[in-house]
PDB file of C-alpha atoms in Angstrom:
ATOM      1  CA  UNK A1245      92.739  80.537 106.899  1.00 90.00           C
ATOM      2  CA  UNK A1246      95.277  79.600 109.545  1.00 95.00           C
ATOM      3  CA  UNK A1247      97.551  82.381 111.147  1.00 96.00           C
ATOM      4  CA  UNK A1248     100.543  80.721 110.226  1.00 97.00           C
ATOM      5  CA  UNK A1249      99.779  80.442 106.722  1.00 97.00           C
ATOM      6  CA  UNK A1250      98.583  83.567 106.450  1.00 97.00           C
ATOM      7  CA  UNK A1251     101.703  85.567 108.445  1.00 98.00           C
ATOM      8  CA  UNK A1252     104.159  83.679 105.599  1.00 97.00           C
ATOM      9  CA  UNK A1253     101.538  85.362 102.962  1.00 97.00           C
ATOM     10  CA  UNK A1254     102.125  88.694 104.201  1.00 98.00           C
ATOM     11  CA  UNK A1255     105.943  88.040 104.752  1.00 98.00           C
ATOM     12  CA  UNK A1256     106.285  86.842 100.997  1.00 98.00           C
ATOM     13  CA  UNK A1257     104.335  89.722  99.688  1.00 97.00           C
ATOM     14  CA  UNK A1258     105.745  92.406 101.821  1.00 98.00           C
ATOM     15  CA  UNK A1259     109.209  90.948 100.492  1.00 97.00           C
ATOM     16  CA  UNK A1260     108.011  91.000  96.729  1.00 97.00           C
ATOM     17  CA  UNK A1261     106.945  94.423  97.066  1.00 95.00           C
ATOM     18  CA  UNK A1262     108.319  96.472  94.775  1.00 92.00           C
ATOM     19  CA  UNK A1263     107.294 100.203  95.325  1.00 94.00           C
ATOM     20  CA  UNK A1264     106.950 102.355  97.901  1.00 93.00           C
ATOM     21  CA  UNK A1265     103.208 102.488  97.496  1.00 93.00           C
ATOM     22  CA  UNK A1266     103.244  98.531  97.634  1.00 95.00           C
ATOM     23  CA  UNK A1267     105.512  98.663 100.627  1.00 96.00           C
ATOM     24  CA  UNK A1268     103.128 100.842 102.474  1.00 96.00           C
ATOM     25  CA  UNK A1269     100.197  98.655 101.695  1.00 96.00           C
ATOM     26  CA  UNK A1270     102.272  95.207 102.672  1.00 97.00           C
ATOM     27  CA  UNK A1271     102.630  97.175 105.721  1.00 97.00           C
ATOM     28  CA  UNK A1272      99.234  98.327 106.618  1.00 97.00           C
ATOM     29  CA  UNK A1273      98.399  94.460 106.216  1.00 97.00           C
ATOM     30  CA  UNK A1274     101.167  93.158 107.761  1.00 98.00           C
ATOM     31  CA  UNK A1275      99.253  95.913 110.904  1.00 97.00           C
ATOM     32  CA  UNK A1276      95.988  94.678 109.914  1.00 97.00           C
ATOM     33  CA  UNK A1277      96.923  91.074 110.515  1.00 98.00           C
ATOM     34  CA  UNK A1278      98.824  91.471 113.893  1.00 98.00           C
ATOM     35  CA  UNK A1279      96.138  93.302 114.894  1.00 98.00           C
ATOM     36  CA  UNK A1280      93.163  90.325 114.029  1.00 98.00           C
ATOM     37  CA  UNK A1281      95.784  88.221 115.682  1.00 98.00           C
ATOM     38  CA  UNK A1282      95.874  89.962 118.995  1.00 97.00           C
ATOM     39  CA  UNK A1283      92.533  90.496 119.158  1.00 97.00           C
ATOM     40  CA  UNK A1284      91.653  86.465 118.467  1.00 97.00           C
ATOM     41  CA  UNK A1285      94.666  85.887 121.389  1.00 97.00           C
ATOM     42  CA  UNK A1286      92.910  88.497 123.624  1.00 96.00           C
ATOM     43  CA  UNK A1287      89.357  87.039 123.700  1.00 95.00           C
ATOM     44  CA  UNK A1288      90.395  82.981 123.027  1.00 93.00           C
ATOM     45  CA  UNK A1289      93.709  82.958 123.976  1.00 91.00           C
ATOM     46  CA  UNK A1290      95.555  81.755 127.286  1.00 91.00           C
ATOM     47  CA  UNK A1291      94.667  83.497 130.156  1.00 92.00           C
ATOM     48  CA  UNK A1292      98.251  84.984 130.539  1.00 91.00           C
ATOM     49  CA  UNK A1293      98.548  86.351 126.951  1.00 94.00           C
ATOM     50  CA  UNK A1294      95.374  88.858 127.341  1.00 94.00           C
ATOM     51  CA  UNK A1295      96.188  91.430 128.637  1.00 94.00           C
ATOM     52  CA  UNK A1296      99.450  91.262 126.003  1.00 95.00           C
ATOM     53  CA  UNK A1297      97.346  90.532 123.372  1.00 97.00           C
ATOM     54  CA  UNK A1298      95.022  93.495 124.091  1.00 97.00           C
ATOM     55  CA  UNK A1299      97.973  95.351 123.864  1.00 96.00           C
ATOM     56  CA  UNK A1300      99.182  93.932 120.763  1.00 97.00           C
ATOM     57  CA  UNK A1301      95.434  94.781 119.009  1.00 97.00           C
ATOM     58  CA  UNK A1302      95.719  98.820 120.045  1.00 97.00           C
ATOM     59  CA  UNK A1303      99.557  98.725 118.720  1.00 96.00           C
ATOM     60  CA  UNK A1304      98.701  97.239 115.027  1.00 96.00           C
ATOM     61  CA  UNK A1305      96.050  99.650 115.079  1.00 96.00           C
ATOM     62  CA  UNK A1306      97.389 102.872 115.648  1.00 96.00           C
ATOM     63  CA  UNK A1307     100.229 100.808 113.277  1.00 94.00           C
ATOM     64  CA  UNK A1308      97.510 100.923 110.730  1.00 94.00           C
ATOM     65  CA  UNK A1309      96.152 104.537 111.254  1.00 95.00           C
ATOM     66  CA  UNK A1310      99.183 106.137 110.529  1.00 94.00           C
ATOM     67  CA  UNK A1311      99.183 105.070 107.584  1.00 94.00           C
ATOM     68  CA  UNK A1312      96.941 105.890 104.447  1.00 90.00           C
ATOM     69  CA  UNK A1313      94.314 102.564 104.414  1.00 91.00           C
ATOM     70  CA  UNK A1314      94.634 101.030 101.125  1.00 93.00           C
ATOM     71  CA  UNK A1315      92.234 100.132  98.752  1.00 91.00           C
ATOM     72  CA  UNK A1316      91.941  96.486  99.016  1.00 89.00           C
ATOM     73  CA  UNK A1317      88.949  93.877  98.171  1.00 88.00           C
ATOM     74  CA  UNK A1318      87.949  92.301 101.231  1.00 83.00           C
ATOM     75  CA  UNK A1319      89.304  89.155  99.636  1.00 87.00           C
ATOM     76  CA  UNK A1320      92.473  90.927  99.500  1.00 91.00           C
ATOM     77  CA  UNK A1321      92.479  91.444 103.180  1.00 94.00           C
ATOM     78  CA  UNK A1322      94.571  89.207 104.976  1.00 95.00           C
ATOM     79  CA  UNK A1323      93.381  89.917 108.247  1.00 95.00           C
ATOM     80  CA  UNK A1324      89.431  89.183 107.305  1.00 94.00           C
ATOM     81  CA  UNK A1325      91.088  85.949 106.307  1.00 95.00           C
ATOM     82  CA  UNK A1326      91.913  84.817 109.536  1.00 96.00           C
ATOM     83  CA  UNK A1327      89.780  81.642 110.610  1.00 95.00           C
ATOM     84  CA  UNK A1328      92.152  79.927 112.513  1.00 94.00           C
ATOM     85  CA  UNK A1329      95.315  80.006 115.052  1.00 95.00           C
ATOM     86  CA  UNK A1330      95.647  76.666 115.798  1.00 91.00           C
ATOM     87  CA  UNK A1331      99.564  77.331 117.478  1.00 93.00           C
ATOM     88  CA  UNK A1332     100.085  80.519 119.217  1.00 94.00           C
ATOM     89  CA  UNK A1333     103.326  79.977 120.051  1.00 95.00           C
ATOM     90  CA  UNK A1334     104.305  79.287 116.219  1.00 96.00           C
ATOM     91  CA  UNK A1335     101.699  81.978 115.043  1.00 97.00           C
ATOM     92  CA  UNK A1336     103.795  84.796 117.468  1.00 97.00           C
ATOM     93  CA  UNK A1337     107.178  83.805 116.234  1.00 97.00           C
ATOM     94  CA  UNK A1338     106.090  84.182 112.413  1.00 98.00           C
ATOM     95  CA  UNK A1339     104.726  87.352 114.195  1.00 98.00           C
ATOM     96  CA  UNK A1340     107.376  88.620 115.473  1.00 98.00           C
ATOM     97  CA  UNK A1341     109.527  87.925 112.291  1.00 98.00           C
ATOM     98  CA  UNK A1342     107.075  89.402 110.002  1.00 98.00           C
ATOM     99  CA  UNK A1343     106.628  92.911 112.515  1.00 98.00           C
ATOM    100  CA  UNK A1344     110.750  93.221 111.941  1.00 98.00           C
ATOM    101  CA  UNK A1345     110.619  92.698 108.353  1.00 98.00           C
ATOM    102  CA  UNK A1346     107.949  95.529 108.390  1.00 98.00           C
ATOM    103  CA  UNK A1347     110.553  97.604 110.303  1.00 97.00           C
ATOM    104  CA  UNK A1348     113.331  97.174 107.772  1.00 97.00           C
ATOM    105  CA  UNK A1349     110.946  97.907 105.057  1.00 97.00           C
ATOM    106  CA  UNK A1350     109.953 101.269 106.467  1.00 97.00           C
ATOM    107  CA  UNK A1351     113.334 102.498 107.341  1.00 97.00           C
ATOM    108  CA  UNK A1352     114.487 101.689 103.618  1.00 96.00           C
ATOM    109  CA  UNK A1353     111.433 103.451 102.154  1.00 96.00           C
ATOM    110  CA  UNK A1354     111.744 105.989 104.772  1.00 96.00           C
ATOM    111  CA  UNK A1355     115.884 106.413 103.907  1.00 95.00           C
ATOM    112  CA  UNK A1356     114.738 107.009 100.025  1.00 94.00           C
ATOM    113  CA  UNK A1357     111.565 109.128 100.365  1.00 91.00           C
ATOM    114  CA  UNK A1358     111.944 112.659  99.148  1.00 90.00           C
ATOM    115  CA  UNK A1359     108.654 113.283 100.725  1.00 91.00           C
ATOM    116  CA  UNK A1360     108.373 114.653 104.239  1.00 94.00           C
ATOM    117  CA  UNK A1361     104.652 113.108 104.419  1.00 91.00           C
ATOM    118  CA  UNK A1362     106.084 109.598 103.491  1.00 92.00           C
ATOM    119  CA  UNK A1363     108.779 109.911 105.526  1.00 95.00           C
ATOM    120  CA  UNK A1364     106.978 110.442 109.297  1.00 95.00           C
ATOM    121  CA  UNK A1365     104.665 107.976 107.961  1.00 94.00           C
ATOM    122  CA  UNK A1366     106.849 105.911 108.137  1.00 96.00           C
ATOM    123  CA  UNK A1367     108.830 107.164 111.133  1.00 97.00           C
ATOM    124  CA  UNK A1368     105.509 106.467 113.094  1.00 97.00           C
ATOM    125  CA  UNK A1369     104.369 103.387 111.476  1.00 97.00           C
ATOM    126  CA  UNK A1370     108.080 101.764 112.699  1.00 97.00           C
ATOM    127  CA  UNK A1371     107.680 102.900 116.046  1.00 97.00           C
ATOM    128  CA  UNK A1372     104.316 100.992 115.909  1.00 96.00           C
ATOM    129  CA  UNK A1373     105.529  98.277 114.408  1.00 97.00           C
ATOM    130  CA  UNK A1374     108.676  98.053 117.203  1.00 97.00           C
ATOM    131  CA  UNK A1375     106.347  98.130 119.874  1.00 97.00           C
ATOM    132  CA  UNK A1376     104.034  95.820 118.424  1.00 97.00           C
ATOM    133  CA  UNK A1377     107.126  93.212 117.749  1.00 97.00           C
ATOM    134  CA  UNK A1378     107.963  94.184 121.980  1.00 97.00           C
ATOM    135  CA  UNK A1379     104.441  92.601 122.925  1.00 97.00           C
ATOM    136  CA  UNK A1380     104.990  89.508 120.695  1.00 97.00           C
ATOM    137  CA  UNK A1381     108.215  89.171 122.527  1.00 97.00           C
ATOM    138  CA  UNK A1382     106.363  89.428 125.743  1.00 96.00           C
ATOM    139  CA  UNK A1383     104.091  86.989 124.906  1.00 97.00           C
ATOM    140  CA  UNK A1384     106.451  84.603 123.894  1.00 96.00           C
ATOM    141  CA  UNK A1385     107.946  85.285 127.208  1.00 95.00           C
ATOM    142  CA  UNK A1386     105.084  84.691 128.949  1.00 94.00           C
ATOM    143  CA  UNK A1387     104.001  81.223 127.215  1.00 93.00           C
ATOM    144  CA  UNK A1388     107.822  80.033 127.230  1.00 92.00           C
ATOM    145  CA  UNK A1389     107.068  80.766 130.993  1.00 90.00           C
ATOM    146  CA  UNK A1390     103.958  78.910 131.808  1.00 83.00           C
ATOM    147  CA  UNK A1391     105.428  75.829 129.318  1.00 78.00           C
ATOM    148  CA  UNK A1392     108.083  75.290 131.710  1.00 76.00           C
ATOM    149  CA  UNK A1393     105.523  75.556 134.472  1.00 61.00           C
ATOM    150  CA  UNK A1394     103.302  72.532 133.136  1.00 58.00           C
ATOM    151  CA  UNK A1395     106.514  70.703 132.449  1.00 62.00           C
ATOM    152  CA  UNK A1396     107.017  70.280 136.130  1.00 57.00           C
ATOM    153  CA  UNK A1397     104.041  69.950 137.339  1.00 51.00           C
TER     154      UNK A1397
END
């Protein structure tokens, strides 16, 4: 499936989530995705998004091992869905929107949790996420950059 689609997939379900433990799970994907993403930029990508990209891919991760991995069907996975990312400009600004919607959604679950656990869970897995949302900023930087480069040329 094609990153774009698949980004508004994980937006709509992390926005129709309605518990924490679905939050948390949204979440992890939402990780799990930016993380295919990056990689896919980092090895097929333009040249001047790698080393972002690669960047990006070790962000979502340690995005995704802070928090508990949930049990998902590989269907389920949106991440393993990823065939395609056809527009990597449009793909990173979904990106980016979708990483900030994950950041909202953690500091709401972390504002309600009762439960230290949950709550530096979360406290880690938005400092992930902010960083992660930083290197799709870069990278839209960077390709914003090189378009007005081939424009005058």
């Amino acid at each position: 499936m094609e990153a774009v689609r698949l980004i508004l997939a994980s937006r709509r379900s992390l926005a129709d989530s309605d518990s924490g433990a679905r939050t948390l799970r949204e979440v992890w994907q939402a990780q799990a995705l930016a993380q295919a993403i990056g990689s896919r930029l980092a090895v097929s990508g333009p040249p001047e998004l790698r080393g972002e990209a690669l960047g990006l891919t070790e962000l979502a991760g340690r995005g995704c091992g802070v928090l508990d991995t949930p049990d998902l069907d590989p269907g389920e996975l949106f991440a393993a869905r990823l065939t395609e990312l056809d527009d990597a400009r449009e793909a990173l600004l979904g990106l980016g929107s979708l990483l900030g919607e994950v950041g909202i959604a953690l500091v709401g679950l972390a504002s309600a949790s009762a439960d230290q656990g949950t709550y530096w869970q979360c406290m880690e897995a938005i400092d992930a996420a902010d960083e992660s949302r930083d290197r799709v900023l870069e990278m839209l930087r960077k390709l914003a950059a090189r378009e007005g480069v081939l424009r005058e040329g």
